[in-house]
XYZ file of C-alpha atoms in Angstrom:
725
model
C -18.358 -31.674 -34.588
C -18.163 -34.699 -32.274
C -20.350 -37.756 -32.457
C -22.781 -36.395 -29.875
C -23.108 -33.001 -31.554
C -20.532 -30.901 -29.679
C -18.764 -28.205 -31.651
C -15.033 -28.638 -31.073
C -12.606 -25.724 -30.829
C -10.599 -25.163 -33.987
C -7.438 -27.240 -33.956
C -8.980 -30.326 -32.331
C -10.411 -32.135 -35.360
C -7.667 -34.813 -35.254
C -6.626 -35.381 -31.655
C -6.547 -38.171 -29.117
C -9.758 -39.265 -27.415
C -8.590 -37.705 -24.130
C -8.031 -34.324 -25.731
C -11.339 -34.654 -27.588
C -13.228 -35.254 -24.346
C -11.478 -32.313 -22.762
C -12.334 -30.073 -25.716
C -15.991 -31.105 -25.511
C -16.033 -30.051 -21.854
C -14.631 -26.656 -22.838
C -17.331 -26.317 -25.525
C -20.003 -26.908 -22.900
C -18.632 -24.462 -20.359
C -17.313 -21.488 -22.337
C -19.518 -19.450 -24.655
C -17.029 -18.455 -27.345
C -16.146 -21.450 -29.556
C -13.543 -21.509 -30.919
C -12.224 -19.607 -27.922
C -9.529 -17.350 -29.284
C -10.243 -14.309 -27.122
C -9.159 -14.250 -23.520
C -12.233 -12.254 -22.543
C -14.109 -15.565 -22.277
C -11.613 -17.075 -19.862
C -12.510 -16.598 -16.227
C -10.519 -17.859 -13.274
C -12.876 -20.829 -12.774
C -12.517 -21.895 -16.402
C -8.743 -21.569 -16.247
C -8.604 -23.610 -13.047
C -10.658 -26.394 -14.623
C -8.598 -26.128 -17.796
C -5.438 -26.614 -15.716
C -6.910 -29.620 -13.897
C -7.989 -31.255 -17.151
C -4.578 -30.795 -18.767
C -2.769 -32.293 -15.799
C -5.066 -35.322 -15.985
C -3.930 -36.151 -19.527
C -1.513 -39.066 -19.772
C -0.318 -38.813 -23.384
C 2.642 -36.545 -24.240
C 1.036 -35.948 -27.628
C -2.206 -34.784 -26.009
C -0.335 -32.446 -23.666
C 1.590 -30.918 -26.536
C -1.573 -30.436 -28.615
C -3.396 -28.762 -25.748
C -0.488 -26.416 -24.978
C -0.015 -25.453 -28.618
C -3.699 -24.627 -28.942
C -4.210 -22.752 -25.680
C -0.872 -20.955 -25.188
C -1.794 -17.953 -27.426
C -5.081 -17.516 -25.561
C -3.408 -17.737 -22.165
C -0.806 -15.195 -23.262
C -3.438 -12.818 -24.575
C -5.350 -13.144 -21.317
C -2.250 -12.625 -19.155
C -2.368 -16.119 -17.688
C 1.382 -16.403 -18.191
C 1.978 -17.983 -14.788
C -0.183 -20.892 -15.883
C 1.490 -21.094 -19.287
C 4.901 -21.262 -17.571
C 3.665 -24.064 -15.310
C 2.414 -26.005 -18.310
C 5.651 -25.617 -20.227
C 7.674 -26.630 -17.177
C 5.460 -29.723 -16.881
C 5.891 -30.446 -20.594
C 9.679 -30.486 -20.128
C 9.355 -32.846 -17.181
C 7.040 -35.032 -19.259
C 9.628 -35.148 -22.059
C 7.441 -33.793 -24.854
C 9.651 -31.447 -26.896
C 13.161 -30.191 -26.183
C 12.197 -26.713 -27.486
C 9.852 -26.308 -24.520
C 12.998 -25.377 -22.559
C 13.451 -22.154 -24.543
C 9.707 -21.472 -24.642
C 9.600 -21.624 -20.839
C 12.363 -19.010 -20.486
C 10.645 -16.876 -23.114
C 7.359 -16.900 -21.146
C 9.081 -15.928 -17.889
C 11.054 -13.081 -19.480
C 7.962 -11.705 -21.211
C 6.135 -11.815 -17.888
C 8.828 -9.572 -16.417
C 10.237 -12.156 -13.996
C 13.944 -12.059 -14.830
C 14.935 -13.915 -11.641
C 12.618 -16.820 -12.449
C 13.964 -16.826 -16.028
C 17.553 -17.166 -14.757
C 16.590 -20.036 -12.479
C 14.751 -21.700 -15.360
C 17.816 -21.434 -17.609
C 19.888 -23.400 -15.081
C 17.121 -25.971 -14.670
C 16.613 -26.341 -18.408
C 20.337 -26.880 -19.003
C 20.102 -29.819 -16.624
C 16.950 -31.101 -18.352
C 18.636 -30.981 -21.762
C 21.535 -33.015 -20.426
C 19.474 -35.650 -18.607
C 15.910 -35.698 -19.933
C 14.849 -37.901 -22.884
C 12.455 -36.071 -25.230
C 9.909 -37.665 -27.561
C 10.196 -34.737 -30.048
C 13.433 -33.038 -31.167
C 15.483 -34.978 -28.658
C 18.581 -35.729 -30.743
C 22.000 -34.140 -30.190
C 21.515 -31.570 -32.945
C 18.351 -30.126 -31.433
C 19.746 -30.321 -27.901
C 22.649 -28.207 -29.126
C 20.250 -25.702 -30.681
C 18.337 -25.453 -27.419
C 21.565 -24.829 -25.501
C 22.250 -22.047 -28.009
C 18.805 -20.593 -27.233
C 19.431 -20.735 -23.479
C 22.837 -19.073 -23.952
C 21.137 -16.313 -25.930
C 18.515 -15.734 -23.257
C 21.210 -15.640 -20.579
C 23.018 -12.878 -22.478
C 19.727 -11.112 -23.163
C 18.816 -11.055 -19.470
C 22.228 -9.584 -18.687
C 21.682 -6.890 -21.329
C 18.193 -6.105 -20.037
C 19.606 -5.700 -16.531
C 22.344 -3.349 -17.761
C 25.113 -5.879 -17.080
C 26.413 -5.911 -20.651
C 26.298 -3.705 -23.752
C 24.690 -4.408 -27.102
C 28.095 -5.104 -28.659
C 28.863 -7.895 -26.158
C 30.136 -10.978 -27.986
C 27.467 -13.126 -26.318
C 24.779 -11.149 -28.156
C 26.280 -11.822 -31.578
C 24.552 -14.313 -33.888
C 21.581 -14.975 -31.627
C 19.257 -17.828 -32.469
C 16.140 -16.647 -34.404
C 13.941 -17.802 -31.494
C 15.721 -15.353 -29.164
C 15.632 -12.570 -31.763
C 11.867 -12.989 -32.084
C 11.559 -12.722 -28.305
C 13.470 -9.406 -28.349
C 10.907 -8.046 -30.792
C 7.926 -9.131 -28.687
C 9.328 -7.819 -25.395
C 10.254 -4.557 -27.119
C 6.551 -4.047 -27.872
C 5.565 -5.096 -24.348
C 7.931 -2.438 -22.990
C 6.532 0.123 -25.422
C 2.955 -0.635 -24.335
C 3.930 -0.403 -20.648
C 5.492 3.028 -21.095
C 9.032 1.721 -20.476
C 10.487 4.032 -23.086
C 14.190 3.587 -22.406
C 13.847 -0.194 -22.338
C 11.798 -0.291 -25.540
C 14.383 1.840 -27.352
C 17.304 -0.240 -26.044
C 15.633 -3.447 -27.207
C 14.802 -1.831 -30.551
C 18.452 -0.945 -31.110
C 19.464 -4.452 -30.072
C 16.919 -5.922 -32.488
C 18.463 -3.953 -35.355
C 21.893 -5.396 -34.486
C 20.498 -8.906 -33.972
C 18.763 -9.008 -37.364
C 21.712 -7.597 -39.303
C 23.234 -11.048 -40.038
C 20.034 -12.120 -41.792
C 20.553 -9.685 -44.673
C 17.240 -7.841 -44.455
C 18.739 -4.657 -45.865
C 17.582 -1.319 -44.452
C 13.945 -2.405 -43.983
C 14.237 -3.572 -40.359
C 16.190 -0.521 -39.211
C 13.815 1.879 -40.962
C 10.835 0.143 -39.393
C 12.286 0.294 -35.856
C 13.162 3.970 -36.299
C 9.662 4.787 -37.573
C 7.694 2.790 -34.984
C 9.871 2.715 -31.853
C 12.709 5.248 -31.737
C 11.002 8.268 -33.311
C 7.625 7.932 -31.500
C 9.462 7.540 -28.182
C 11.573 10.645 -28.856
C 14.870 8.752 -29.172
C 15.749 10.976 -32.089
C 19.508 11.035 -31.581
C 19.585 7.248 -31.556
C 17.413 7.316 -34.669
C 19.819 9.683 -36.437
C 22.765 7.475 -35.527
C 21.008 4.401 -36.932
C 19.985 6.210 -40.107
C 23.458 7.648 -40.645
C 24.979 4.182 -40.351
C 22.644 2.527 -42.873
C 24.016 1.534 -46.238
C 21.433 2.556 -48.843
C 23.407 1.130 -51.762
C 21.023 -0.934 -53.846
C 18.024 0.121 -51.739
C 14.643 0.591 -53.382
C 13.228 4.029 -54.174
C 10.707 3.591 -51.359
C 13.506 2.920 -48.889
C 15.309 6.069 -50.033
C 12.150 8.133 -49.474
C 11.670 6.673 -45.991
C 15.348 7.141 -45.101
C 15.371 10.813 -46.091
C 12.011 11.507 -44.436
C 12.983 9.899 -41.125
C 16.341 11.661 -41.211
C 14.716 15.056 -41.772
C 12.118 14.503 -39.052
C 14.602 13.257 -36.444
C 17.084 16.019 -37.274
C 14.348 18.598 -36.771
C 13.577 17.179 -33.316
C 17.283 17.259 -32.436
C 17.683 20.817 -33.702
C 20.270 19.551 -36.193
C 19.600 22.259 -38.755
C 22.283 21.170 -41.209
C 21.157 17.537 -41.422
C 17.506 18.576 -41.581
C 18.100 21.059 -44.386
C 20.180 18.572 -46.371
C 17.487 15.887 -46.113
C 14.673 18.280 -47.082
C 16.736 19.606 -49.983
C 17.227 16.035 -51.198
C 13.495 15.264 -50.860
C 12.039 18.192 -52.809
C 13.188 17.149 -56.314
C 12.010 13.554 -55.799
C 8.352 14.596 -56.110
C 8.670 15.557 -59.763
C 9.247 11.987 -60.917
C 7.603 10.093 -58.051
C 5.937 6.897 -59.375
C 2.446 7.390 -57.953
C 1.254 3.911 -58.953
C 4.041 2.320 -56.912
C 3.490 4.711 -54.013
C -0.207 3.844 -53.816
C 0.709 0.144 -53.708
C 3.206 0.561 -50.855
C 1.782 1.726 -47.507
C 5.193 2.552 -46.024
C 6.161 4.537 -49.118
C 2.816 6.377 -48.965
C 3.550 7.334 -45.360
C 6.971 8.625 -46.352
C 5.471 10.536 -49.293
C 3.018 12.360 -47.038
C 5.574 13.103 -44.327
C 8.053 14.330 -46.920
C 5.439 16.693 -48.364
C 4.808 18.052 -44.878
C 8.506 18.569 -44.217
C 8.990 20.462 -47.475
C 5.745 22.384 -46.918
C 7.118 23.718 -43.640
C 9.916 25.392 -45.653
C 7.742 26.304 -48.636
C 4.052 26.695 -47.638
C 1.733 25.589 -50.413
C 4.002 22.734 -51.517
C 1.646 20.038 -50.154
C -1.312 21.536 -52.038
C 0.729 21.502 -55.249
C 1.580 17.853 -54.662
C -2.148 17.154 -54.258
C -2.743 18.315 -57.821
C -0.588 15.451 -59.129
C -3.166 13.009 -57.742
C -6.023 14.373 -59.887
C -5.669 11.631 -62.571
C -6.137 9.024 -59.833
C -9.354 10.490 -58.386
C -11.207 7.228 -59.133
C -8.891 5.334 -56.749
C -9.951 5.364 -53.079
C -6.289 5.053 -52.051
C -5.474 8.251 -53.928
C -8.376 10.071 -52.286
C -7.108 9.061 -48.857
C -3.593 10.121 -49.812
C -4.925 13.476 -51.009
C -6.737 13.973 -47.680
C -3.538 13.222 -45.801
C -1.721 15.791 -47.919
C -4.490 18.259 -47.048
C -3.705 17.606 -43.382
C -0.050 18.422 -43.981
C -1.021 21.599 -45.838
C -3.394 22.547 -43.015
C -0.510 22.725 -40.559
C 0.888 25.799 -42.357
C -2.188 27.102 -44.181
C -3.486 30.665 -43.767
C -6.886 31.071 -42.088
C -8.714 31.778 -45.367
C -7.844 28.358 -46.833
C -7.871 26.259 -43.645
C -11.602 25.445 -43.690
C -11.518 24.177 -47.283
C -8.589 21.896 -46.443
C -10.317 20.603 -43.297
C -13.409 19.748 -45.378
C -11.231 17.738 -47.749
C -9.934 15.766 -44.785
C -13.493 15.017 -43.605
C -14.441 13.654 -47.040
C -11.699 11.002 -46.835
C -10.525 10.987 -43.205
C -7.363 9.100 -42.250
C -7.739 5.970 -40.136
C -5.679 7.407 -37.281
C -5.882 10.567 -35.206
C -2.809 12.757 -35.010
C -1.779 16.361 -34.473
C -3.036 17.504 -37.862
C -6.328 15.608 -37.464
C -7.034 17.473 -34.240
C -6.241 20.730 -36.009
C -8.798 19.816 -38.690
C -11.407 19.093 -36.010
C -10.667 22.442 -34.367
C -11.163 24.247 -37.668
C -14.415 22.443 -38.491
C -15.839 22.796 -34.989
C -15.090 26.500 -34.853
C -17.114 26.818 -38.060
C -19.968 24.801 -36.524
C -19.477 21.865 -38.909
C -19.797 19.154 -36.255
C -20.890 16.412 -38.652
C -17.679 16.784 -40.626
C -15.634 16.875 -37.422
C -17.289 13.644 -36.283
C -16.261 11.887 -39.496
C -12.590 12.432 -38.646
C -13.031 11.046 -35.131
C -15.150 8.089 -36.245
C -12.544 7.054 -38.809
C -9.867 6.869 -36.125
C -11.845 5.024 -33.493
C -11.266 1.437 -34.541
C -7.527 1.863 -35.019
C -7.075 3.252 -31.504
C -9.400 0.688 -30.011
C -7.192 -2.059 -31.465
C -3.848 -0.366 -30.874
C -3.936 2.064 -27.946
C -0.130 2.018 -27.777
C -0.063 4.035 -30.991
C -0.613 7.211 -29.009
C 2.768 8.854 -28.669
C 4.678 11.859 -27.461
C 4.179 13.834 -30.666
C 0.813 15.076 -29.431
C 2.438 16.724 -26.459
C 4.992 18.652 -28.466
C 3.064 21.858 -29.093
C -0.416 23.308 -28.878
C -2.844 24.175 -31.625
C -4.633 27.457 -32.146
C -8.402 27.885 -32.001
C -9.915 25.639 -29.318
C -13.079 23.905 -30.468
C -16.252 24.411 -28.447
C -18.355 21.372 -27.653
C -22.101 21.437 -28.460
C -24.276 23.764 -26.399
C -26.014 20.718 -24.952
C -25.313 17.030 -25.023
C -25.641 13.621 -23.464
C -22.357 12.238 -22.177
C -22.175 8.452 -22.241
C -20.671 6.288 -19.548
C -17.155 4.936 -19.733
C -15.956 1.431 -18.906
C -15.405 1.957 -15.188
C -16.009 4.300 -12.294
C -12.578 5.920 -12.620
C -13.283 6.551 -16.302
C -16.561 8.248 -15.397
C -14.849 10.624 -12.973
C -12.101 11.549 -15.407
C -14.593 12.253 -18.150
C -16.782 14.374 -15.876
C -13.786 16.506 -14.907
C -12.884 16.899 -18.568
C -16.416 18.054 -19.339
C -16.154 20.706 -16.599
C -12.742 21.749 -17.956
C -14.217 22.238 -21.416
C -17.691 23.617 -20.658
C -17.570 24.925 -17.083
C -19.667 24.011 -14.057
C -22.825 25.378 -15.682
C -22.603 23.003 -18.653
C -26.006 22.236 -20.150
C -25.565 18.504 -20.309
C -27.032 15.196 -19.246
C -24.381 12.914 -17.854
C -24.677 9.136 -17.789
C -22.902 8.483 -14.473
C -22.469 5.471 -12.228
C -25.288 5.593 -9.645
C -22.786 5.275 -6.781
C -21.346 8.667 -7.765
C -24.416 10.473 -9.096
C -25.592 11.963 -5.731
C -22.119 13.360 -5.003
C -21.799 14.842 -8.493
C -25.289 16.351 -8.338
C -24.405 18.193 -5.116
C -21.198 19.594 -6.657
C -22.616 20.357 -10.130
C -26.320 21.151 -9.785
C -26.609 22.520 -13.339
C -25.815 19.142 -14.870
C -28.450 16.415 -14.951
C -27.136 12.989 -13.985
C -28.678 9.792 -15.314
C -27.732 6.163 -15.572
C -29.125 4.557 -18.689
C -28.874 0.910 -19.733
C -26.474 -0.343 -22.385
C -27.260 -1.497 -25.884
C -24.889 -4.453 -25.506
C -23.031 -6.149 -22.679
C -24.050 -6.842 -19.070
C -27.534 -5.551 -18.258
C -28.149 -4.717 -21.927
C -31.650 -3.730 -23.056
C -31.014 -4.030 -26.790
C -30.364 -1.429 -29.440
C -33.986 -0.290 -29.888
C -34.463 0.599 -26.210
C -30.985 2.087 -26.071
C -31.707 4.580 -28.839
C -35.241 5.261 -27.649
C -33.796 6.529 -24.362
C -31.861 9.124 -26.341
C -34.726 10.490 -28.436
C -34.889 14.261 -28.352
C -31.282 14.738 -27.285
C -29.921 17.406 -29.653
C -26.352 16.112 -29.658
C -24.427 13.383 -27.914
C -20.725 12.917 -27.454
C -18.497 10.471 -25.625
C -15.515 12.110 -23.991
C -13.938 8.837 -22.959
C -14.334 5.717 -25.132
C -16.436 4.730 -28.092
C -17.060 1.026 -28.687
C -17.872 -0.573 -32.010
C -21.636 -0.709 -31.357
C -21.705 3.112 -31.420
C -19.900 3.635 -34.718
C -23.109 3.841 -36.744
C -24.393 6.603 -34.494
C -21.140 8.505 -34.759
C -21.172 8.340 -38.531
C -24.588 9.989 -38.501
C -22.752 13.196 -37.741
C -22.521 13.428 -33.969
C -19.454 15.110 -32.441
C -17.200 12.794 -30.486
C -14.195 12.906 -28.202
C -12.734 9.401 -28.143
C -10.456 7.859 -25.585
C -8.832 9.130 -22.395
C -5.610 9.542 -24.305
C -7.285 11.396 -27.174
C -9.201 13.607 -24.763
C -6.080 14.614 -22.847
C -4.203 15.322 -26.062
C -7.170 17.305 -27.336
C -7.329 19.404 -24.177
C -3.653 20.214 -24.440
C -3.506 20.831 -28.160
C -6.595 23.017 -28.072
C -4.988 25.083 -25.327
C -7.743 24.179 -22.844
C -6.347 23.493 -19.399
C -8.446 23.017 -16.302
C -10.485 26.162 -15.778
C -12.000 25.082 -12.455
C -9.934 23.423 -9.759
C -12.912 22.915 -7.445
C -14.271 19.491 -6.463
C -16.791 17.733 -8.708
C -17.868 15.223 -6.045
C -19.450 16.644 -2.890
C -20.015 14.292 0.090
C -23.049 14.604 2.331
C -23.002 16.167 5.807
C -23.644 12.739 7.279
C -20.555 11.342 5.575
C -18.348 14.019 7.112
C -19.768 13.128 10.524
C -19.001 9.426 9.983
C -15.316 10.001 9.212
C -14.657 12.509 12.000
C -13.647 9.842 14.589
C -11.046 8.392 12.213
C -9.402 11.798 11.847
C -9.408 12.869 15.470
C -6.136 14.512 16.595
C -3.647 12.104 18.156
C -0.436 12.764 20.026
C 2.613 12.759 17.764
C 0.542 12.625 14.543
C 1.413 15.467 12.159
C -0.400 14.244 9.040
C -3.264 11.872 8.313
C -3.009 10.413 4.799
C -4.976 7.807 2.846
C -3.110 4.992 1.094
C -3.896 2.542 -1.740
C -1.258 0.562 -3.603
C -2.654 -1.823 -6.202
C -5.497 -2.832 -8.474
C -7.886 -5.562 -7.422
C -7.066 -7.420 -10.652
C -3.514 -8.690 -10.414
C -1.334 -11.277 -12.054
C 2.397 -11.286 -12.637
C 1.976 -9.203 -15.787
C -0.018 -6.420 -14.086
C 1.777 -6.641 -10.747
C 4.733 -4.638 -12.078
C 2.451 -1.604 -12.465
C 1.601 -1.527 -8.757
C 3.166 -1.978 -5.342
C 3.224 -4.402 -2.457
C 2.255 -2.901 0.895
C 5.504 -4.079 2.480
C 7.447 -2.554 -0.414
C 6.034 0.854 0.543
C 7.511 0.696 4.073
C 9.961 3.583 3.382
C 6.875 5.673 2.705
C 4.483 4.682 5.500
C 7.065 3.979 8.239
C 6.981 7.586 9.488
C 6.216 8.026 13.207
C 4.427 11.347 12.695
C 2.074 10.189 9.888
C -1.139 8.202 10.356
C -1.966 6.197 7.211
C -5.613 5.254 6.654
C -5.847 2.213 4.384
C -8.398 2.625 1.557
C -7.239 -0.420 -0.437
C -10.058 -2.787 -1.395
C -9.892 -6.594 -1.494
C -7.167 -6.893 1.128
C -5.322 -10.205 1.312
C -4.724 -12.073 4.573
C -1.027 -11.138 4.364
C -1.874 -7.456 3.985
C -4.353 -7.559 6.858
C -1.741 -9.193 9.110
C 0.826 -6.523 8.267
C -1.690 -3.750 8.944
C -2.640 -5.329 12.276
C 0.946 -5.309 13.575
C 1.878 -1.852 12.200
C 0.711 1.090 14.288
C 1.216 3.608 11.447
C -1.447 1.833 9.326
C -5.121 2.171 10.262
C -7.944 0.162 8.689
C -11.264 2.028 9.170
C -14.040 -0.227 10.498
C -16.954 -0.972 8.172
C -15.707 1.231 5.313
C -16.934 -0.204 1.998
C -14.313 1.152 -0.403
C -16.050 -0.349 -3.431
C -19.529 1.096 -2.963
C -19.716 3.729 -0.202
C -18.187 6.617 -2.127
C -20.032 9.167 -0.021
C -18.041 8.185 3.080
C -14.867 7.554 1.098
C -14.930 11.000 -0.541
C -15.604 12.668 2.812
C -12.521 10.909 4.156
C -10.469 12.083 1.166
C -11.678 15.676 1.621
C -10.906 15.843 5.344
C -7.534 14.063 5.416
C -4.225 15.762 4.623
C -3.655 13.885 1.368
C -4.042 10.664 -0.640
C -1.204 8.510 -2.030
C -2.036 5.962 -4.739
C -0.811 4.616 -8.092
C -2.849 4.845 -11.314
C -6.178 3.641 -9.932
C -9.750 4.857 -9.944
C -9.142 5.635 -6.236
C -6.619 8.283 -7.269
C -8.958 10.137 -9.634
C -11.954 9.848 -7.287
C -9.876 11.385 -4.480
C -8.846 14.226 -6.790
C -12.451 14.714 -7.895
C -13.431 15.057 -4.222
C -10.908 17.885 -3.833
C -8.154 16.008 -2.007
C -4.433 16.627 -2.319
C -3.139 13.590 -4.251
C 0.290 12.090 -4.840
C 0.272 9.695 -7.816
C 2.906 6.953 -8.148
C 3.449 5.543 -11.642
C 5.857 2.675 -12.312
C 5.358 1.266 -15.756
C 2.118 2.402 -17.320
C 2.210 3.099 -21.002
C 3.202 6.541 -22.164
C -0.393 7.552 -22.817
C -0.754 8.862 -19.273
C 2.021 11.287 -20.111
C -0.568 13.228 -22.120
C -2.149 14.183 -18.799
C 1.046 15.605 -17.335
C 2.026 19.244 -17.822
C 5.406 20.530 -18.948
C 6.733 20.582 -15.386
C 6.616 16.757 -15.430
C 4.472 16.542 -12.297
C 1.191 18.495 -12.461
C -1.860 16.735 -13.868
C -3.680 18.545 -16.679
C -7.144 17.295 -15.768
C -6.851 17.363 -11.968
C -4.327 20.050 -10.958
C -4.442 18.736 -7.361
C -2.654 15.536 -8.515
C 1.147 15.558 -8.319
C 2.785 12.763 -10.360
C 5.956 10.860 -9.490
C 6.904 8.568 -12.383
C 9.446 5.798 -12.840
C 11.521 7.553 -15.463
C 14.218 10.184 -15.584
C 16.478 7.907 -13.543
C 13.864 6.753 -11.004
C 13.181 3.039 -10.550
C 10.496 1.517 -8.303
C 12.488 2.166 -5.146
C 13.342 5.655 -6.381
C 9.666 6.497 -6.861
C 8.948 5.407 -3.280
C 11.856 7.451 -1.915
C 10.782 10.516 -3.905
C 7.210 10.148 -2.638
C 8.457 9.872 0.963
C 10.426 13.097 0.544
C 7.357 14.902 -0.802
C 5.220 13.666 2.094
C 7.807 14.896 4.581
C 7.524 18.374 3.032
C 3.728 18.431 3.162
C 2.152 20.675 5.777
C -1.131 19.726 7.442
C -4.177 21.082 5.655
C -6.275 23.515 7.638
C -9.651 22.081 8.656
C -12.655 23.813 7.068
C -14.219 26.637 9.020
């Protein structure tokens, strides 16, 4: 605390007076102190933060401020600002290692060109710039080694060199750590091939450090196998030397080998691994297994693999845990074994196994967990089913990237029915609301007896399309416009059951654990729909515009000479920085799509920039409707979607709202995490929730430009839609 009573952010107890004054200003203007979560950083605060840092005159103060704030800026995706600061720190001569940190920031942000330019600039700085910290010849040489490593890494990432290139041998630990971080960034963004390539490179890069098989096993388990790179996984596992490895490593090696071989249809390797696993259970040291989370995972997976060949094996393994019933870890392990047994259990024993799972539910949701929920729900045991969902909520809230392709591998039998009536809570955005409403109709039909907490901008449209459902908009317990927990729960008195088919936040966990059935997360919902064998039953619109809205859009759609199609176009989110920009498009970038003389493109993009408006003004193919409020006037917007010949947009709320209004939609995806794949059917294009959405994704050999070209070809094949009678 400062002399005048200010609470200083953690890390500023011993700093210069300039930095102390700056920190006191931050304490006054930002609620969360210490501010370690980027949610409290708005653009105004960041701008002032930048101004204050640039006003500091001491190299020590600058370095202290950067060291404290860089993690927060990175978490909040203010990487452009972090790069500026690190570039300024180099110019100020603070620390020679800022040269490598600058390149690291630019590469993580996805700007390879800027990273290459920075490498050249930083080489010059190392040769000419005096540094107050780590400025001697030894550290300059180490920094040159780091820059050399990044230069080779950028070449590898661009496909210009292979993993066995001599330049990628013996990389500096700083560069190796960067490979690991970018690998996870690629995984989270759905860049599967890139994540796997970086994972394989990371295994090679860490080999000189003598970590044994641990690193390779970890990459196989968390990157290669979840992203279906099973042949690469088998090659890595086959090349590992297990001499001198621990018993836990042997279990994990055999389990991963068996699982990957099964996915590759390598029957011989799979059988050999399973045959080697079975006898290990007899003398398995359960005390050691309970103490080792990775070994416990391997133990459970191994039991499941053997159980597939010899049903009942997992139940027999459960019996060995009886002496450890007093240990909560053993009870959780037993429940996980029950899940494995459930996968191959006959109908007469399935319910008993599912009940065991509910008594000690795992902290993640997976294929077998959904099977347990199906079994419990079909028996009407919703409270038990809710326990399984509630246990998995926090883990998916913290790590959404954990959702993987395994859920899309095969369906489950016995679709669960949702409660006869229920109150559906709101999501986190208007696009979330629409998706969840469509999912409710897919599960319960248009006559669902439900109250739906819907955004008031959409409620009139939904009420016209779905008159059997009651639409409300209730206040929140916490957050903007909150009324407090007491009023929140009072509004729900008398509701027989409630469920959230989109997201469940931490303030609702207590309610869930009271036994209410829950569907959690867009990703979980889509996987649930698929695994339960429930596809969209009703392809009709769920948002119905008013007659007046159709009259308002008629002039924009009037026939014009030479115009074959009239399509709506959106291309980006309203919240952009360099990190998010790679998920969306620039209007000019889409020229191969919209530069068609026989197509009229109606722009429905909100928050247009001056550059975008200028391009639209000088391009006759692009039309900007006058006085169309794309953020609030969804009645007019949905009428436009319904009457035009189609809508083209990336993964935005605009896309799902257009589909909900009954429009023909072409979805462009260029980097979103693999979770959205759960929505896409086996044909790789049709959406499971909205069958009128056709997906074109940046994978299977398509890059950004390839997605645009493929979309243009689809548009050229589209025929005009017949106007309604």
